[in-house]
PDB file of C-alpha atoms in Angstrom:
ATOM      1  CA  MET A   1     121.298  52.538 -23.650  1.00  0.00           C
ATOM      2  CA  LYS A   2     120.670  49.118 -21.109  1.00  0.00           C
ATOM      3  CA  LEU A   3     120.230  50.485 -17.429  1.00  0.00           C
ATOM      4  CA  LYS A   4     121.820  47.819 -14.836  1.00  0.00           C
ATOM      5  CA  ILE A   5     119.645  48.452 -11.449  1.00  0.00           C
ATOM      6  CA  LEU A   6     120.243  46.507  -8.453  1.00  0.00           C
ATOM      7  CA  LEU A   7     117.262  45.798  -6.167  1.00  0.00           C
ATOM      8  CA  ILE A   8     118.251  44.886  -2.432  1.00  0.00           C
ATOM      9  CA  GLY A   9     117.389  44.920   0.737  1.00  0.00           C
ATOM     10  CA  PRO A  10     116.273  42.582   3.828  1.00  0.00           C
ATOM     11  CA  SER A  11     115.182  39.567   3.714  1.00  0.00           C
ATOM     12  CA  GLU A  12     111.424  39.055   3.158  1.00  0.00           C
ATOM     13  CA  CYS A  13     110.771  43.182   2.567  1.00  0.00           C
ATOM     14  CA  GLY A  14     109.003  42.298  -1.064  1.00  0.00           C
ATOM     15  CA  LYS A  15     111.665  43.019  -3.359  1.00  0.00           C
ATOM     16  CA  THR A  16     111.014  39.794  -5.530  1.00  0.00           C
ATOM     17  CA  ALA A  17     107.401  41.076  -5.738  1.00  0.00           C
ATOM     18  CA  LEU A  18     108.248  44.348  -6.503  1.00  0.00           C
ATOM     19  CA  ALA A  19     110.516  43.653  -9.242  1.00  0.00           C
ATOM     20  CA  ASN A  20     107.987  41.017 -10.792  1.00  0.00           C
ATOM     21  CA  PHE A  21     105.230  44.183 -10.776  1.00  0.00           C
ATOM     22  CA  LEU A  22     107.921  46.818 -11.878  1.00  0.00           C
ATOM     23  CA  SER A  23     109.235  44.623 -14.680  1.00  0.00           C
ATOM     24  CA  ASP A  24     105.625  43.038 -15.890  1.00  0.00           C
ATOM     25  CA  THR A  25     106.686  39.858 -15.159  1.00  0.00           C
ATOM     26  CA  THR A  26     103.379  38.671 -13.304  1.00  0.00           C
ATOM     27  CA  GLU A  27     100.053  39.660 -13.037  1.00  0.00           C
ATOM     28  CA  THR A  28      99.743  38.577  -9.439  1.00  0.00           C
ATOM     29  CA  ILE A  29     100.769  40.087  -6.544  1.00  0.00           C
ATOM     30  CA  GLY A  30     101.596  38.132  -3.711  1.00  0.00           C
ATOM     31  CA  GLY A  31     101.376  34.542  -3.256  1.00  0.00           C
ATOM     32  CA  ASP A  32     104.190  31.844  -0.777  1.00  0.00           C
ATOM     33  CA  TYR A  33     106.964  33.653   0.313  1.00  0.00           C
ATOM     34  CA  SER A  34     110.170  31.514  -1.193  1.00  0.00           C
ATOM     35  CA  PRO A  35     113.702  33.284  -0.429  1.00  0.00           C
ATOM     36  CA  THR A  36     115.350  34.417  -3.449  1.00  0.00           C
ATOM     37  CA  GLN A  37     119.067  32.685  -4.094  1.00  0.00           C
ATOM     38  CA  GLY A  38     121.846  34.566  -4.848  1.00  0.00           C
ATOM     39  CA  VAL A  39     120.309  36.464  -7.715  1.00  0.00           C
ATOM     40  CA  ARG A  40     117.333  36.747 -10.282  1.00  0.00           C
ATOM     41  CA  ILE A  41     117.714  38.837 -13.553  1.00  0.00           C
ATOM     42  CA  LEU A  42     114.716  40.312 -14.770  1.00  0.00           C
ATOM     43  CA  GLU A  43     114.762  41.973 -18.257  1.00  0.00           C
ATOM     44  CA  PHE A  44     112.267  44.815 -19.775  1.00  0.00           C
ATOM     45  CA  GLU A  45     111.803  47.672 -21.848  1.00  0.00           C
ATOM     46  CA  PRO A  46     109.909  50.640 -20.206  1.00  0.00           C
ATOM     47  CA  GLN A  47     107.554  52.307 -22.321  1.00  0.00           C
ATOM     48  CA  ASN A  48     108.066  56.343 -23.054  1.00  0.00           C
ATOM     49  CA  LEU A  49     110.806  56.615 -20.054  1.00  0.00           C
ATOM     50  CA  SER A  50     111.210  60.714 -19.832  1.00  0.00           C
ATOM     51  CA  ASN A  51     114.961  61.465 -20.066  1.00  0.00           C
ATOM     52  CA  GLY A  52     114.908  65.030 -19.337  1.00  0.00           C
ATOM     53  CA  ASN A  53     112.872  66.797 -22.182  1.00  0.00           C
ATOM     54  CA  LYS A  54     113.161  63.823 -24.568  1.00  0.00           C
ATOM     55  CA  HIS A  55     110.823  60.190 -24.167  1.00  0.00           C
ATOM     56  CA  SER A  56     113.933  57.203 -24.558  1.00  0.00           C
ATOM     57  CA  ALA A  57     113.782  53.911 -25.398  1.00  0.00           C
ATOM     58  CA  CYS A  58     116.225  51.598 -22.894  1.00  0.00           C
ATOM     59  CA  GLU A  59     117.035  48.362 -21.597  1.00  0.00           C
ATOM     60  CA  VAL A  60     116.897  47.363 -17.900  1.00  0.00           C
ATOM     61  CA  GLU A  61     117.775  44.777 -16.567  1.00  0.00           C
ATOM     62  CA  LEU A  62     116.614  44.277 -12.843  1.00  0.00           C
ATOM     63  CA  TRP A  63     118.765  42.597 -10.557  1.00  0.00           C
ATOM     64  CA  ASP A  64     116.604  41.265  -7.590  1.00  0.00           C
ATOM     65  CA  CYS A  65     119.287  40.560  -5.065  1.00  0.00           C
ATOM     66  CA  ALA A  66     119.014  38.042  -2.315  1.00  0.00           C
ATOM     67  CA  GLY A  67     118.311  39.604   1.168  1.00  0.00           C
ATOM     68  CA  ASP A  68     120.617  36.992   3.054  1.00  0.00           C
ATOM     69  CA  PHE A  69     123.651  37.810   4.313  1.00  0.00           C
ATOM     70  CA  LYS A  70     124.873  34.052   3.734  1.00  0.00           C
ATOM     71  CA  PHE A  71     125.387  35.766  -0.543  1.00  0.00           C
ATOM     72  CA  GLU A  72     127.218  38.355   1.023  1.00  0.00           C
ATOM     73  CA  SER A  73     130.314  37.023  -1.213  1.00  0.00           C
ATOM     74  CA  CYS A  74     128.433  37.431  -4.357  1.00  0.00           C
ATOM     75  CA  TRP A  75     127.813  41.101  -3.948  1.00  0.00           C
ATOM     76  CA  PRO A  76     131.025  42.364  -5.990  1.00  0.00           C
ATOM     77  CA  ALA A  77     129.884  40.398  -8.587  1.00  0.00           C
ATOM     78  CA  LEU A  78     126.067  42.080  -8.413  1.00  0.00           C
ATOM     79  CA  MET A  79     127.746  45.276  -8.050  1.00  0.00           C
ATOM     80  CA  LYS A  80     130.069  45.252 -10.866  1.00  0.00           C
ATOM     81  CA  GLU A  81     128.646  47.817 -13.739  1.00  0.00           C
ATOM     82  CA  SER A  82     125.639  48.867 -12.106  1.00  0.00           C
ATOM     83  CA  ASN A  83     124.041  52.207 -12.739  1.00  0.00           C
ATOM     84  CA  GLY A  84     121.797  52.160  -9.923  1.00  0.00           C
ATOM     85  CA  VAL A  85     120.662  50.753  -6.567  1.00  0.00           C
ATOM     86  CA  VAL A  86     116.804  50.648  -5.411  1.00  0.00           C
ATOM     87  CA  ILE A  87     116.603  50.040  -1.364  1.00  0.00           C
ATOM     88  CA  VAL A  88     113.676  48.006  -0.634  1.00  0.00           C
ATOM     89  CA  PHE A  89     112.109  47.918   2.961  1.00  0.00           C
ATOM     90  CA  ASN A  90     109.216  46.965   4.832  1.00  0.00           C
ATOM     91  CA  PRO A  91     109.090  50.304   7.419  1.00  0.00           C
ATOM     92  CA  ASP A  92     106.507  47.701   9.252  1.00  0.00           C
ATOM     93  CA  VAL A  93     109.612  45.693  10.913  1.00  0.00           C
ATOM     94  CA  PRO A  94     111.606  47.723  12.725  1.00  0.00           C
ATOM     95  CA  SER A  95     114.984  45.679  12.252  1.00  0.00           C
ATOM     96  CA  HIS A  96     114.606  46.816   8.209  1.00  0.00           C
ATOM     97  CA  LEU A  97     115.499  49.830   9.607  1.00  0.00           C
ATOM     98  CA  LYS A  98     119.378  49.497  11.032  1.00  0.00           C
ATOM     99  CA  GLU A  99     119.323  46.714   8.256  1.00  0.00           C
ATOM    100  CA  ILE A 100     119.274  48.790   5.360  1.00  0.00           C
ATOM    101  CA  GLU A 101     122.133  51.188   6.797  1.00  0.00           C
ATOM    102  CA  THR A 102     124.082  48.006   6.230  1.00  0.00           C
ATOM    103  CA  TRP A 103     122.845  48.070   2.725  1.00  0.00           C
ATOM    104  CA  HIS A 104     123.618  51.242   2.108  1.00  0.00           C
ATOM    105  CA  ALA A 105     126.965  51.445   3.628  1.00  0.00           C
ATOM    106  CA  THR A 106     128.280  47.590   1.748  1.00  0.00           C
ATOM    107  CA  ILE A 107     126.362  48.358  -1.459  1.00  0.00           C
ATOM    108  CA  ILE A 108     125.929  52.314  -2.355  1.00  0.00           C
ATOM    109  CA  SER A 109     128.661  54.520  -0.482  1.00  0.00           C
ATOM    110  CA  SER A 110     131.075  51.435  -1.180  1.00  0.00           C
ATOM    111  CA  GLN A 111     130.147  52.263  -5.148  1.00  0.00           C
ATOM    112  CA  GLY A 112     130.664  55.539  -4.465  1.00  0.00           C
ATOM    113  CA  LEU A 113     126.947  56.546  -5.921  1.00  0.00           C
ATOM    114  CA  LEU A 114     125.227  59.363  -6.299  1.00  0.00           C
ATOM    115  CA  GLU A 115     121.697  59.974  -4.744  1.00  0.00           C
ATOM    116  CA  THR A 116     120.118  60.176  -7.966  1.00  0.00           C
ATOM    117  CA  GLN A 117     121.347  56.611  -8.748  1.00  0.00           C
ATOM    118  CA  CYS A 118     119.322  55.706  -5.434  1.00  0.00           C
ATOM    119  CA  LEU A 119     116.089  54.865  -4.415  1.00  0.00           C
ATOM    120  CA  LEU A 120     114.241  53.843  -1.138  1.00  0.00           C
ATOM    121  CA  ILE A 121     111.229  51.626  -1.574  1.00  0.00           C
ATOM    122  CA  ALA A 122     108.888  51.546   1.721  1.00  0.00           C
ATOM    123  CA  HIS A 123     107.251  48.899   0.955  1.00  0.00           C
ATOM    124  CA  HIS A 124     104.255  47.863   2.555  1.00  0.00           C
ATOM    125  CA  LYS A 125     102.710  43.942   2.727  1.00  0.00           C
ATOM    126  CA  PRO A 126      99.717  43.730   1.240  1.00  0.00           C
ATOM    127  CA  GLY A 127      96.584  44.231   4.227  1.00  0.00           C
ATOM    128  CA  SER A 128      99.429  46.420   6.791  1.00  0.00           C
ATOM    129  CA  GLY A 129      97.049  49.273   6.616  1.00  0.00           C
ATOM    130  CA  ALA A 130     100.219  50.959   7.160  1.00  0.00           C
ATOM    131  CA  ASP A 131     101.994  54.436   8.175  1.00  0.00           C
ATOM    132  CA  THR A 132     102.450  55.870   4.258  1.00  0.00           C
ATOM    133  CA  GLY A 133     104.549  58.996   6.154  1.00  0.00           C
ATOM    134  CA  ARG A 134     108.254  58.949   5.673  1.00  0.00           C
ATOM    135  CA  PRO A 135     109.958  56.234   8.325  1.00  0.00           C
ATOM    136  CA  SER A 136     112.882  58.108  10.551  1.00  0.00           C
ATOM    137  CA  LEU A 137     115.820  57.023   8.324  1.00  0.00           C
ATOM    138  CA  ALA A 138     119.582  57.426   9.326  1.00  0.00           C
ATOM    139  CA  SER A 139     120.999  60.439   7.778  1.00  0.00           C
ATOM    140  CA  LYS A 140     122.284  59.144   5.239  1.00  0.00           C
ATOM    141  CA  LEU A 141     119.274  57.391   4.054  1.00  0.00           C
ATOM    142  CA  SER A 142     116.892  60.319   4.575  1.00  0.00           C
ATOM    143  CA  LYS A 143     118.995  62.022   1.339  1.00  0.00           C
ATOM    144  CA  LEU A 144     117.399  59.659  -0.662  1.00  0.00           C
ATOM    145  CA  PRO A 145     114.412  59.786  -2.661  1.00  0.00           C
ATOM    146  CA  LEU A 146     111.944  57.526  -1.236  1.00  0.00           C
ATOM    147  CA  ILE A 147     108.095  56.502  -2.316  1.00  0.00           C
ATOM    148  CA  ASN A 148     105.694  53.850  -0.352  1.00  0.00           C
ATOM    149  CA  SER A 149     104.718  51.584  -2.864  1.00  0.00           C
ATOM    150  CA  ASN A 150     101.359  48.890  -1.667  1.00  0.00           C
ATOM    151  CA  LEU A 151     100.822  47.084  -4.402  1.00  0.00           C
ATOM    152  CA  GLU A 152      97.460  46.186  -3.479  1.00  0.00           C
ATOM    153  CA  GLU A 153      96.394  50.116  -2.976  1.00  0.00           C
ATOM    154  CA  ASP A 154      97.991  52.452  -5.697  1.00  0.00           C
ATOM    155  CA  PRO A 155     100.065  49.879  -7.866  1.00  0.00           C
ATOM    156  CA  GLU A 156     100.546  52.070 -10.782  1.00  0.00           C
ATOM    157  CA  ASP A 157     101.781  55.390  -9.047  1.00  0.00           C
ATOM    158  CA  VAL A 158     104.704  52.839  -7.837  1.00  0.00           C
ATOM    159  CA  ARG A 159     105.450  52.264 -11.602  1.00  0.00           C
ATOM    160  CA  GLN A 160     105.242  55.393 -12.342  1.00  0.00           C
ATOM    161  CA  GLU A 161     107.283  56.634  -9.663  1.00  0.00           C
ATOM    162  CA  PHE A 162     110.053  53.839 -10.714  1.00  0.00           C
ATOM    163  CA  HIS A 163     109.776  55.418 -14.507  1.00  0.00           C
ATOM    164  CA  LYS A 164     110.807  58.545 -12.779  1.00  0.00           C
ATOM    165  CA  TYR A 165     114.003  56.983 -11.062  1.00  0.00           C
ATOM    166  CA  LEU A 166     114.498  55.495 -14.343  1.00  0.00           C
ATOM    167  CA  GLY A 167     114.438  58.367 -16.327  1.00  0.00           C
ATOM    168  CA  ASN A 168     116.603  60.184 -13.940  1.00  0.00           C
ATOM    169  CA  VAL A 169     119.152  57.608 -14.072  1.00  0.00           C
ATOM    170  CA  LEU A 170     118.949  57.652 -17.774  1.00  0.00           C
ATOM    171  CA  ARG A 171     119.501  61.544 -18.254  1.00  0.00           C
ATOM    172  CA  MET A 172     122.397  61.100 -15.906  1.00  0.00           C
ATOM    173  CA  LEU A 173     124.259  58.668 -18.085  1.00  0.00           C
ATOM    174  CA  SER A 174     122.945  60.170 -20.781  1.00  0.00           C
ATOM    175  CA  GLU A 175     124.648  63.627 -20.090  1.00  0.00           C
ATOM    176  CA  SER A 176     127.610  61.371 -18.657  1.00  0.00           C
ATOM    177  CA  GLN A 177     128.618  60.239 -22.038  1.00  0.00           C
ATOM    178  CA  GLU A 178     127.575  63.121 -23.951  1.00  0.00           C
ATOM    179  CA  ARG A 179     130.740  64.708 -21.648  1.00  0.00           C
ATOM    180  CA  GLU A 180     132.645  62.205 -22.080  1.00  0.00           C
ATOM    181  CA  GLU A 181     132.487  62.272 -25.791  1.00  0.00           C
ATOM    182  CA  MET A 182     133.126  65.636 -26.127  1.00  0.00           C
ATOM    183  CA  SER A 183     136.074  65.365 -24.105  1.00  0.00           C
ATOM    184  CA  ILE A 184     137.665  62.791 -26.374  1.00  0.00           C
ATOM    185  CA  ILE A 185     136.880  65.364 -29.275  1.00  0.00           C
ATOM    186  CA  THR A 186     138.499  68.553 -28.023  1.00  0.00           C
TER     187      THR A 186
END
């Protein structure tokens, strides 16, 4: 099975660094900021994803989407056939809390995605010494699962939580596919 996961959020919140880390694209964390132009697609096969009570192999396409609204005209094409959405934001930047509401309304609500298909990542920049509590979020966003990310302090925790999320999306898709197959048979 193949999963298409969108990684969205405000500019300069760390989506690309997170995408590179989660897909094992790079060993280094950090570096100079270079804004993503449009989208970068990273493909990888996570090991031992738990799909409920069994382990499943799957391919993941992680779509690292630009955070600049000048690419808004591309969003419908990016959203097509996506299985999940991860909203990344820097909770230390007050404008990001408001901006992720727009991302939620534009991408998640318009697609009718379930909460299990969504994940919030409060990504703390290296050296921020940030609060890892749950930030104050709008009501629609507060229902979504949230993980705090600091790749300098707890990188493997971030990877494990992301793999749990992928496992949940995979399980939901497998169950949906089984229901569809059963409806064809009966």
